[in-house]
Short mmCIF file of C-alpha atoms and ligand atoms in Angstrom, two decimals:
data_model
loop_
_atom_site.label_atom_id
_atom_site.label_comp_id
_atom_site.label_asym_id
_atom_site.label_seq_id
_atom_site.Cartn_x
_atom_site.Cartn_y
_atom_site.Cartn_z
CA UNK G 1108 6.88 26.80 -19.98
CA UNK G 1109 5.15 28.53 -17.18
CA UNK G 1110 3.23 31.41 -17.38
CA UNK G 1111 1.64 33.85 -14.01
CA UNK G 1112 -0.28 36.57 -14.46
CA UNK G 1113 0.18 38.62 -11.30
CA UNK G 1114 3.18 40.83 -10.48
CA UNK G 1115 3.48 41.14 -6.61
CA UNK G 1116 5.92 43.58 -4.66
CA UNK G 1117 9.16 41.32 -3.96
CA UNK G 1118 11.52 41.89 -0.90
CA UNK G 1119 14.86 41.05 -3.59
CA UNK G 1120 17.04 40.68 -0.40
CA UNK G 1121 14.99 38.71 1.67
CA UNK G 1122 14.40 36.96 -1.46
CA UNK G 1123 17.78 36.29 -1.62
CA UNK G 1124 18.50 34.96 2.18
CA UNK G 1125 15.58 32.45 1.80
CA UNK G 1126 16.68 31.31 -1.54
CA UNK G 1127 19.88 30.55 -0.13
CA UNK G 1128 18.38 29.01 3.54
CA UNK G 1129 16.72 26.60 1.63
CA UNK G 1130 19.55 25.33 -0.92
CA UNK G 1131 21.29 25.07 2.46
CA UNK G 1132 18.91 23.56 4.57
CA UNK G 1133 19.58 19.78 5.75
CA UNK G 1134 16.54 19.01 3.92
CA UNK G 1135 16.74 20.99 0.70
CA UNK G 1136 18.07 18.07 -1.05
CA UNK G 1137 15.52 18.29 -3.57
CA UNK G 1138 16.21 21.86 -4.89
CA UNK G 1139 19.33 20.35 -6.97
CA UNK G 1140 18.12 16.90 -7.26
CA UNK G 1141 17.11 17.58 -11.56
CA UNK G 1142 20.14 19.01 -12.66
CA UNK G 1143 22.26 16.78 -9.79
CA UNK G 1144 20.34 13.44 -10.28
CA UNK G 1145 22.03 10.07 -9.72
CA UNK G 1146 21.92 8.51 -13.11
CA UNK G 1147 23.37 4.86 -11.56
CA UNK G 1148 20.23 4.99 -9.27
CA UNK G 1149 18.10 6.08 -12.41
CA UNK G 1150 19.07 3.40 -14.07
CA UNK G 1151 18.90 1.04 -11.49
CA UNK G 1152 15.14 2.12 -11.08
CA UNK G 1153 14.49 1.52 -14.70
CA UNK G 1154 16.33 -2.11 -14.86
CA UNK G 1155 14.23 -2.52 -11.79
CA UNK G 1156 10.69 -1.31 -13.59
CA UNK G 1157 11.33 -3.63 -16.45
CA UNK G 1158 11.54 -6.68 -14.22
CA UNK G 1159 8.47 -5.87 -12.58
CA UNK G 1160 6.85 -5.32 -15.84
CA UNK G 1161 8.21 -8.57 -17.06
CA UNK G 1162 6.91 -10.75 -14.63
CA UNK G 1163 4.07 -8.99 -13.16
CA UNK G 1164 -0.06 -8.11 -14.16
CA UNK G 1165 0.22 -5.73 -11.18
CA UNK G 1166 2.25 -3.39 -8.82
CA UNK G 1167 1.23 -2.51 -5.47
CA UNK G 1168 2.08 0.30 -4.49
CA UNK G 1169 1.85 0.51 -0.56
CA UNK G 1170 2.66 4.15 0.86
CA UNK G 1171 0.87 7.28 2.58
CA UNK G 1172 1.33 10.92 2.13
CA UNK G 1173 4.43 11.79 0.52
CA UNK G 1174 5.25 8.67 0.24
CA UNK G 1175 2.37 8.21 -2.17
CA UNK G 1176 0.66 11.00 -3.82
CA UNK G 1177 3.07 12.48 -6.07
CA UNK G 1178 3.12 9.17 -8.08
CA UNK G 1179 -0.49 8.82 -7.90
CA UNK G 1180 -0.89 12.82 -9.73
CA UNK G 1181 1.10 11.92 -12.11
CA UNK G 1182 -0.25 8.39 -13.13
CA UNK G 1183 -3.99 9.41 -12.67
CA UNK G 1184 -3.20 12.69 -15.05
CA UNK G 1185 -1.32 11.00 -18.40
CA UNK G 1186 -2.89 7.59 -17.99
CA UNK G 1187 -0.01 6.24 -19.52
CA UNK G 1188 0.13 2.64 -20.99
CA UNK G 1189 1.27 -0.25 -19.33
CA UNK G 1190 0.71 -3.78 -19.49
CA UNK G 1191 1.39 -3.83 -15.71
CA UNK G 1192 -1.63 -1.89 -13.60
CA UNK G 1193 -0.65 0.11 -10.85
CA UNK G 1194 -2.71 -0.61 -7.51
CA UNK G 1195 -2.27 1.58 -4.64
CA UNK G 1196 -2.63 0.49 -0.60
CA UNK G 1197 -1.71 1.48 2.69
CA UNK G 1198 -2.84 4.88 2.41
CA UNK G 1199 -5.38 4.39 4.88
CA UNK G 1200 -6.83 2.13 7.57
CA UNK G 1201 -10.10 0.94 5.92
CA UNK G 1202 -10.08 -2.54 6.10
CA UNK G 1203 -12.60 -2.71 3.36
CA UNK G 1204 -9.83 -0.55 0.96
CA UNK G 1205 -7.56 -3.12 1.52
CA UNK G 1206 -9.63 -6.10 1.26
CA UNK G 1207 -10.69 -4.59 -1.88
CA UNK G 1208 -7.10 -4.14 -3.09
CA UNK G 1209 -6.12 -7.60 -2.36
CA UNK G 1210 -9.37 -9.14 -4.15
CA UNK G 1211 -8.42 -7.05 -6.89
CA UNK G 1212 -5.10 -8.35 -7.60
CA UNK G 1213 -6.92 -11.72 -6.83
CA UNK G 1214 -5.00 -14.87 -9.26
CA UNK G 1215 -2.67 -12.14 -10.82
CA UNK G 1216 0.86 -11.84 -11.28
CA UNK G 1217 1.99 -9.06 -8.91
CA UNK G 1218 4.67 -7.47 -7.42
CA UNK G 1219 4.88 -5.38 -4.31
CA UNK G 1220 6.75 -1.24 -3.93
CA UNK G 1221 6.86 -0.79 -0.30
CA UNK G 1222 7.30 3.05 0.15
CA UNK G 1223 8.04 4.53 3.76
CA UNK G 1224 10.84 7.11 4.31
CA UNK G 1225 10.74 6.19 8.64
CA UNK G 1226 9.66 2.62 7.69
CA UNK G 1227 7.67 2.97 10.68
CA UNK G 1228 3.65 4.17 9.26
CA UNK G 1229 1.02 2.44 10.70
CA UNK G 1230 -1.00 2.46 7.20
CA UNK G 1231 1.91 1.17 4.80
CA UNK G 1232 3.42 -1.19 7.55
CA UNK G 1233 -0.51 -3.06 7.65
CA UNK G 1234 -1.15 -3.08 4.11
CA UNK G 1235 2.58 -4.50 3.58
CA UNK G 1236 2.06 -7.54 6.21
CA UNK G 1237 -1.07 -8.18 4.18
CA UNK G 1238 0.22 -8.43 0.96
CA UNK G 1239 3.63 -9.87 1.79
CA UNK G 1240 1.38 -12.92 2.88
CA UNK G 1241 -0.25 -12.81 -0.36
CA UNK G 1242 3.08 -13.24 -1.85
CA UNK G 1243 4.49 -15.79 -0.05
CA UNK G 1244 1.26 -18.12 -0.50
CA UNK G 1245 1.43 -17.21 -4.00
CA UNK G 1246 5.67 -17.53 -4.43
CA UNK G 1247 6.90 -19.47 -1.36
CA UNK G 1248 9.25 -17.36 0.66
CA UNK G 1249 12.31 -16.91 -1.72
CA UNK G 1250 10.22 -15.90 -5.01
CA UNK G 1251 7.94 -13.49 -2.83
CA UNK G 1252 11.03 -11.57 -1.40
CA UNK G 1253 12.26 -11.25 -4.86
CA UNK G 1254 9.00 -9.68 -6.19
CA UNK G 1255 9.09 -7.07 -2.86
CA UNK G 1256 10.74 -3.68 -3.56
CA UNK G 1257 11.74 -1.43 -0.52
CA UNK G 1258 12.11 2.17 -0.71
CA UNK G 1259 13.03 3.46 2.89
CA UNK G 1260 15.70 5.36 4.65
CA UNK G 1261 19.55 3.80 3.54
CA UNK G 1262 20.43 2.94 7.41
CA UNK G 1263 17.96 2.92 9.47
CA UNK G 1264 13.80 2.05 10.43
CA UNK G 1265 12.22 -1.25 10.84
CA UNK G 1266 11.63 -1.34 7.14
CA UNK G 1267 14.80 -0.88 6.07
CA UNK G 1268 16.01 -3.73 8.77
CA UNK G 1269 13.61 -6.24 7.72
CA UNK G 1270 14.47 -5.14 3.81
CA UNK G 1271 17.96 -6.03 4.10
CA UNK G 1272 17.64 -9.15 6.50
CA UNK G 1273 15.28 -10.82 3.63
CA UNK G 1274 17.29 -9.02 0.62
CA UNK G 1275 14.51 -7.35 -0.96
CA UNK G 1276 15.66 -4.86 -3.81
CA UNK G 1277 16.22 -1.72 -2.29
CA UNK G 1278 15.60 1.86 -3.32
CA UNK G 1279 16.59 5.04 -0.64
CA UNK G 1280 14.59 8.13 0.22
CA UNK G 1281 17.33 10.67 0.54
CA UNK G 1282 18.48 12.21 4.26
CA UNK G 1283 18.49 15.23 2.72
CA UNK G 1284 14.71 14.81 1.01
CA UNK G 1285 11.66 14.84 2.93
CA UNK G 1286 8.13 13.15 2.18
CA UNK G 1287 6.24 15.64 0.59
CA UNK G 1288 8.98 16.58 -2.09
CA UNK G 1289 10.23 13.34 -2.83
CA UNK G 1290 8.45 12.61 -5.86
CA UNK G 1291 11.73 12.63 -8.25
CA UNK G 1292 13.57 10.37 -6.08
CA UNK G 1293 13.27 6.67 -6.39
CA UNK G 1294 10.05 7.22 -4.05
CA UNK G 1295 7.74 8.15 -7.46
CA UNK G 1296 10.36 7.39 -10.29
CA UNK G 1297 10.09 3.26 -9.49
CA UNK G 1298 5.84 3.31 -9.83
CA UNK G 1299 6.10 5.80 -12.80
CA UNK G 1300 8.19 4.10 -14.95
CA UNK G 1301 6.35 0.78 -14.20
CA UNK G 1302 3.13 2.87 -14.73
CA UNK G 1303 5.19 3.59 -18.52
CA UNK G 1304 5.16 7.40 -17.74
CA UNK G 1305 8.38 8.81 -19.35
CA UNK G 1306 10.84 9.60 -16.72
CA UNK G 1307 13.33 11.06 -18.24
CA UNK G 1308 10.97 13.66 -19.92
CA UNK G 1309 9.76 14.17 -16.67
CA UNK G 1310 13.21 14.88 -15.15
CA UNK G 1311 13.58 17.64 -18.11
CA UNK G 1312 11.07 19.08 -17.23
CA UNK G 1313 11.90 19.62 -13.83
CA UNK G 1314 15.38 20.79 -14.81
CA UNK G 1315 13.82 23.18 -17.14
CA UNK G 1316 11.94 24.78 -14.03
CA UNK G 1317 15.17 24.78 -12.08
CA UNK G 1318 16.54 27.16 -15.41
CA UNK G 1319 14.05 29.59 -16.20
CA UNK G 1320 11.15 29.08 -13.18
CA UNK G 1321 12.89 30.77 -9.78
CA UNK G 1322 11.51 33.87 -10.17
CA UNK G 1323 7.89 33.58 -11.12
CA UNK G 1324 7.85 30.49 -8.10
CA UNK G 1325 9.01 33.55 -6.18
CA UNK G 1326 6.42 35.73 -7.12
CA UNK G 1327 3.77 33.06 -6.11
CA UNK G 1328 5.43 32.67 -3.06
CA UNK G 1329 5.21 36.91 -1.96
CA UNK G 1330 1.17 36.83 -3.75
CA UNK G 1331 0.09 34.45 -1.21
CA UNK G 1332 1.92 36.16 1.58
CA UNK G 1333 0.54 39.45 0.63
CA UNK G 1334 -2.74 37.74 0.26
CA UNK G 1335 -2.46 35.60 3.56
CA UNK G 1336 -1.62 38.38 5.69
CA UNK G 1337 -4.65 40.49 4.25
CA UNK G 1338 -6.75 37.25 6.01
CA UNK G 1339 -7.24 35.57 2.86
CA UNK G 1340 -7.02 32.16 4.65
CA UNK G 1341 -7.89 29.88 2.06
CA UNK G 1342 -6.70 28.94 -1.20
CA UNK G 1343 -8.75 27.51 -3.78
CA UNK G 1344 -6.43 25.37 -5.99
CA UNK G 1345 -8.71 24.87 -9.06
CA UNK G 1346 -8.25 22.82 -12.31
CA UNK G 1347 -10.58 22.06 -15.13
CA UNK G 1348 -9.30 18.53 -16.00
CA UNK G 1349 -11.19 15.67 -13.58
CA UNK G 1350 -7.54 14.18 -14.23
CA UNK G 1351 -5.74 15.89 -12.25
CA UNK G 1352 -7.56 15.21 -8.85
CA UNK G 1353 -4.70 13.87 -7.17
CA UNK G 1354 -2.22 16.93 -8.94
CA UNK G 1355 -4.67 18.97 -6.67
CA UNK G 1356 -4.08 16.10 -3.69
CA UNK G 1357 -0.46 16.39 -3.67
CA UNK G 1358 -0.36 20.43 -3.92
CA UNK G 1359 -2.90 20.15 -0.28
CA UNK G 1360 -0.08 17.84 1.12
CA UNK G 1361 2.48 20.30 -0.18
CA UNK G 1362 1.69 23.46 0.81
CA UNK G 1363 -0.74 22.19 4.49
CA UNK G 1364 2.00 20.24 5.39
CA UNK G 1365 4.51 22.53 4.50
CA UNK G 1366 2.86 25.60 5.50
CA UNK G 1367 0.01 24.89 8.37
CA UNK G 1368 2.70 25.29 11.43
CA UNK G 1369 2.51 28.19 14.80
CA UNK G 1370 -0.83 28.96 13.72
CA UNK G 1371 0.62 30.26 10.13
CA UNK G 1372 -0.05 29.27 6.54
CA UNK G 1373 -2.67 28.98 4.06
CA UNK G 1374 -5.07 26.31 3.93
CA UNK G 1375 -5.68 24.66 0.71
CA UNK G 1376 -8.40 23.43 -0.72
CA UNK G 1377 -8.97 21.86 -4.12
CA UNK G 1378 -12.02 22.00 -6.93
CA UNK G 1379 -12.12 20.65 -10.09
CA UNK G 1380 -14.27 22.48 -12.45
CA UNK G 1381 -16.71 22.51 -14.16
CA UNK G 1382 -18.10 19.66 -12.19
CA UNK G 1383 -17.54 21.68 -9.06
CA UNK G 1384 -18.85 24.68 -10.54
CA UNK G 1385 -22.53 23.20 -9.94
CA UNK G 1386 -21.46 22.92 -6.18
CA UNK G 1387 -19.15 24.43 -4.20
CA UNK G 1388 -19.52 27.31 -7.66
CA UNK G 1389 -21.87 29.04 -5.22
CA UNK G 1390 -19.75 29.54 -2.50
CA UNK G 1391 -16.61 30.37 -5.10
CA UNK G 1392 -19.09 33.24 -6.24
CA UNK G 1393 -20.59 34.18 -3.30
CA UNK G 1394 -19.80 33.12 0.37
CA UNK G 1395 -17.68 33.94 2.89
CA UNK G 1396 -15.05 36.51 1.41
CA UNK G 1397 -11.69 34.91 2.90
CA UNK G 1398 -11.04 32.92 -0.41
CA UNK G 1399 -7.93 33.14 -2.98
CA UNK G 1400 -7.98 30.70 -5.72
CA UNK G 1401 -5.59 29.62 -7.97
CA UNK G 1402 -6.41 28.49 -11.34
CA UNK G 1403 -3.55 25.58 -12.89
CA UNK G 1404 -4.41 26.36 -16.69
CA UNK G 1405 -3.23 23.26 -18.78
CA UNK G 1406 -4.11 23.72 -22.70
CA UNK G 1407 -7.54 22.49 -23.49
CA UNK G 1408 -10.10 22.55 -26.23
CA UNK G 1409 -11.77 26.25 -27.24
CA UNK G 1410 -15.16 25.22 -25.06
CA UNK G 1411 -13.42 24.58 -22.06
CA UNK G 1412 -11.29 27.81 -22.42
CA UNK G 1413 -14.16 29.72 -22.67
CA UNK G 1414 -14.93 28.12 -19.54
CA UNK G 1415 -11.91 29.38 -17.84
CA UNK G 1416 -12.09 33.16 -19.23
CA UNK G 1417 -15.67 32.68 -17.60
CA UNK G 1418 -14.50 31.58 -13.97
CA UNK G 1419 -11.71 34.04 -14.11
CA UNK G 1420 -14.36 36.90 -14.76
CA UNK G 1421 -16.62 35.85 -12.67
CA UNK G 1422 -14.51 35.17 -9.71
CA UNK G 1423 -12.64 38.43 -10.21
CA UNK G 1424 -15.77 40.29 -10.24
CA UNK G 1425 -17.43 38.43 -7.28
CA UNK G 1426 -14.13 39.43 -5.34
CA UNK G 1427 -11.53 36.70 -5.25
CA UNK G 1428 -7.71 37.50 -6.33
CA UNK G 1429 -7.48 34.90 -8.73
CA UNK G 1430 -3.89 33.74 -9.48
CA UNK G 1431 -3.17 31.99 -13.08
CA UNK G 1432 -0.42 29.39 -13.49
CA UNK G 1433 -0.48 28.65 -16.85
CA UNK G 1434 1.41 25.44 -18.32
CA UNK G 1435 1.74 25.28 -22.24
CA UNK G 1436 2.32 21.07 -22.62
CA UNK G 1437 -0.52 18.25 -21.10
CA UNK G 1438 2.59 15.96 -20.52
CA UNK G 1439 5.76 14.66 -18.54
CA UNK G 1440 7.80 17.60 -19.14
CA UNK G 1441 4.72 19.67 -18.11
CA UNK G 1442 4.26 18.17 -15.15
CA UNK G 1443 8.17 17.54 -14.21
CA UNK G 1444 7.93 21.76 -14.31
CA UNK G 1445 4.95 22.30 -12.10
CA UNK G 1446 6.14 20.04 -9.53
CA UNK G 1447 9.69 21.73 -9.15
CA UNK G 1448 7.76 25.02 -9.66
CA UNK G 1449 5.38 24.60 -6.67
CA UNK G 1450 7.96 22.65 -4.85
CA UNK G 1451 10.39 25.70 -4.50
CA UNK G 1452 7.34 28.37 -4.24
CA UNK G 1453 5.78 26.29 -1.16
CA UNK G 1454 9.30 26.81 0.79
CA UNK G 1455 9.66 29.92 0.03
CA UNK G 1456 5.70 30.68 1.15
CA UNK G 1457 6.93 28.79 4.14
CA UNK G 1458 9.61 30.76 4.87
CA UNK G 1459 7.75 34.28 4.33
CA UNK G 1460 5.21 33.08 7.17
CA UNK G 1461 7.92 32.08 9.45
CA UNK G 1462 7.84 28.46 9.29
CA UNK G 1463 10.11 25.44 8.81
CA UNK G 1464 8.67 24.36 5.69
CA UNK G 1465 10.16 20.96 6.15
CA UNK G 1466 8.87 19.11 9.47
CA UNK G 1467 5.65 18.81 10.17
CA UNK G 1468 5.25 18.18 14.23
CA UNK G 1469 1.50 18.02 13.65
CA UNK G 1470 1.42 14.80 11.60
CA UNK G 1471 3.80 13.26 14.07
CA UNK G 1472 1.71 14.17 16.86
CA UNK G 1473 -1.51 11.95 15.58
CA UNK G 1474 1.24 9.02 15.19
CA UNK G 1475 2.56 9.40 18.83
CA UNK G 1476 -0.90 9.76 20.21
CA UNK G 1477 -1.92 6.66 18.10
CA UNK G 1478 0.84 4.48 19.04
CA UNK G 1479 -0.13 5.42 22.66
CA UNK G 1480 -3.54 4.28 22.47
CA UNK G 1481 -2.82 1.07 20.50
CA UNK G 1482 -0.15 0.26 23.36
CA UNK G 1483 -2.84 0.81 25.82
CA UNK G 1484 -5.24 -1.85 24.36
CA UNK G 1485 -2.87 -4.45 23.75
O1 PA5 T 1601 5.50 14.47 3.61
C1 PA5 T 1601 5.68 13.79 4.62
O2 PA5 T 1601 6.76 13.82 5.24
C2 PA5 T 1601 4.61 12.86 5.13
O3 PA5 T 1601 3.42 13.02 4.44
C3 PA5 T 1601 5.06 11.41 4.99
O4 PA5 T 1601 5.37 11.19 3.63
C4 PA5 T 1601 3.99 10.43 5.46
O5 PA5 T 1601 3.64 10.68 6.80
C5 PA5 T 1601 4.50 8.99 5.32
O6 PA5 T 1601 5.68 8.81 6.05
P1 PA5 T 1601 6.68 7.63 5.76
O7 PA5 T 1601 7.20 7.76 4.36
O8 PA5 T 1601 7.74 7.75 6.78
O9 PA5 T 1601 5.88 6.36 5.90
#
């Protein structure tokens, strides 16, 4: 369950409109996707997880952005058990990462989750060619293309072509899904469950949000557009478990990607305390006053809550609005709520500052201007 503890004034009508623009939306896919989930693709995923754990020391998982970091959160923060080791590439364009990654997996069994919704992404498509040779020195062609598992659009992209031509197993991002919330689709649920994070707990939890979380996700949603429009620019997304790192990672991709459009939106930053209490703590206290922060409170031990009541009074008193989003269970189902939770908050932020909350022209404008320059030195 999800607790907040602030109480902002809520347009109920406008409320309404946005609720029901984004359930409509071509892309809102995702805001039925718990209680509407495809249990013959579930399972597929999960006959498809065993395999990989059967016959494999390692998965790499080759993806960027959205196609990448919800996974990664979730993995990093339960540390589940696994015999097979998730290994993560293609999420950028050091040559030492992926040099590093490949040593890694070195003599290993391994097994390859391609993830790119366009199929097209510089980062994922290099990292793939590079491993995909690994596999086929390793397997010869036929046993490498049966250890290669595609999760791309269902018609169309070069990945998807090449996917079918060499009858990799396939997994679809939705149409109706994009990137940045597609971590319930087959784009996180095939690394989880190889990772041995429980899915299905997961799921409930998510479907528990969709129940009882709409209208405290709305009240986020109206604080930070009260706040934003009162120039409170930034938002401080803080957490006291060292865990959770990439939790904080995917909720910057969320809500900058979601939000950070006509000039509009919130940028988010991340700290995890109390390690960054001895750093960037100053600034928190002290600086610039343009900060909001928001505090995701999992249950911890009675030293570490102290810690908390500390950094709430402190902050409070030094003049930032702190939010609290309280979560009452360190697990899948705890997670599977805060995902939906922010998930549906961020569009309806995005909304309230005018913005699609579901493109985002400024990523694709760093691709186009990439591909032109890499055309021009060929
Ligand atoms: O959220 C998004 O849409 C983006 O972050 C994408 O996930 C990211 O750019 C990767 O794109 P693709 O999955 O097409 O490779």
């Amino acid at each position: 369950m999800i607790e907040i503890n602030f109480n902002p004034t809520v347009d109920a009508e406008k409320t309404q409109q946005i609720l029901a623009e984004i359930a409509a939306d071509p892309m809102g896919g995702w805001v039925k996707l718990p209680k509407k989930y495809d249990m013959g693709e579930f399972a597929r995923i999960k006959d498809a997880a065993k395999k990989i754990r059967d016959e494999s020391e390692y998965l790499v998982c080759i993806g960027i952005g959205g196609s990448y970091l919800g996974h990664r959160a979730i993995i990093e923060a339960l540390r589940p058990k696994s015999e097979t080791k998730i290994i993560y590439a293609g999420n950028s364009l050091s040559q030492r990462e992926l040099e590093r990654a490949l040593e890694k997996v070195g003599d290993h069994d391994f097994s390859v989750n391609v993830i790119s919704k366009s199929g097209t992404t510089l980062e994922p498509a290099i990292a793939f060619e590079a491993f995909k040779k690994k596999l086929i020195e390793k397997y010869g062609e036929e046993g490498a293309y049966d250890r290669i598992y595609a999760t791309t659009d269902a018609n169309t992209g070069a990945l998807h072509d090449e996917a079918v031509a060499n009858n990799y197993t396939r997994f679809v991002v939705p149409d109706n899904i994009g990137g940045r919330y597609s971590v319930l689709t087959a784009v996180g649920m095939l690394p989880l469950a190889v990772a041995g994070v429980d899915v299905d707990k997961l799921l409930e939890g998510a479907a528990e949000a969709v129940d009882n979380d709409t209208d405290k996700a709305v009240r986020y949603a109206w604080m930070r557009k009260t706040l934003g429009v009162k120039n409170y620019d930034t938002e401080v997304f803080a957490s006291f478990e060292p865990a959770t790192m990439y939790f904080n990672e995917w909720l910057k991709q969320l809500f900058g990607e979601s939000e950070g459009k006509n000039r509009q939106g919130i940028f988010p930053a991340a700290v995890i305390y109390s390690t960054d209490l001895h750093s960037l703590g100053q600034f928190m206290q002290d600086g610039r006053r343009n900060l909001l922060e928001t505090i995701i409170e999992y249950p911890t031990d009675e030293l570490n809550s102290k810690v908390v009541q500390a950094v709430k009074l402190a902050h409070t008193a030094g003049g930032i609005p702190v939010l609290d989003i309280k979560i009452d269970t360190y697990d899948e189902r705890g997670f599977g709520e805060l995902i939906y939770f922010f998930e549906l908050s961020c569009a309806v932020s995005a909304k309230l500052f005018g913005v699609n909350p579901f493109d985002q022209p400024g990523v694709e404008a760093y691709k186009a201007e990439l591909k032109k320059l890499m055309e021009e030195t060929k």
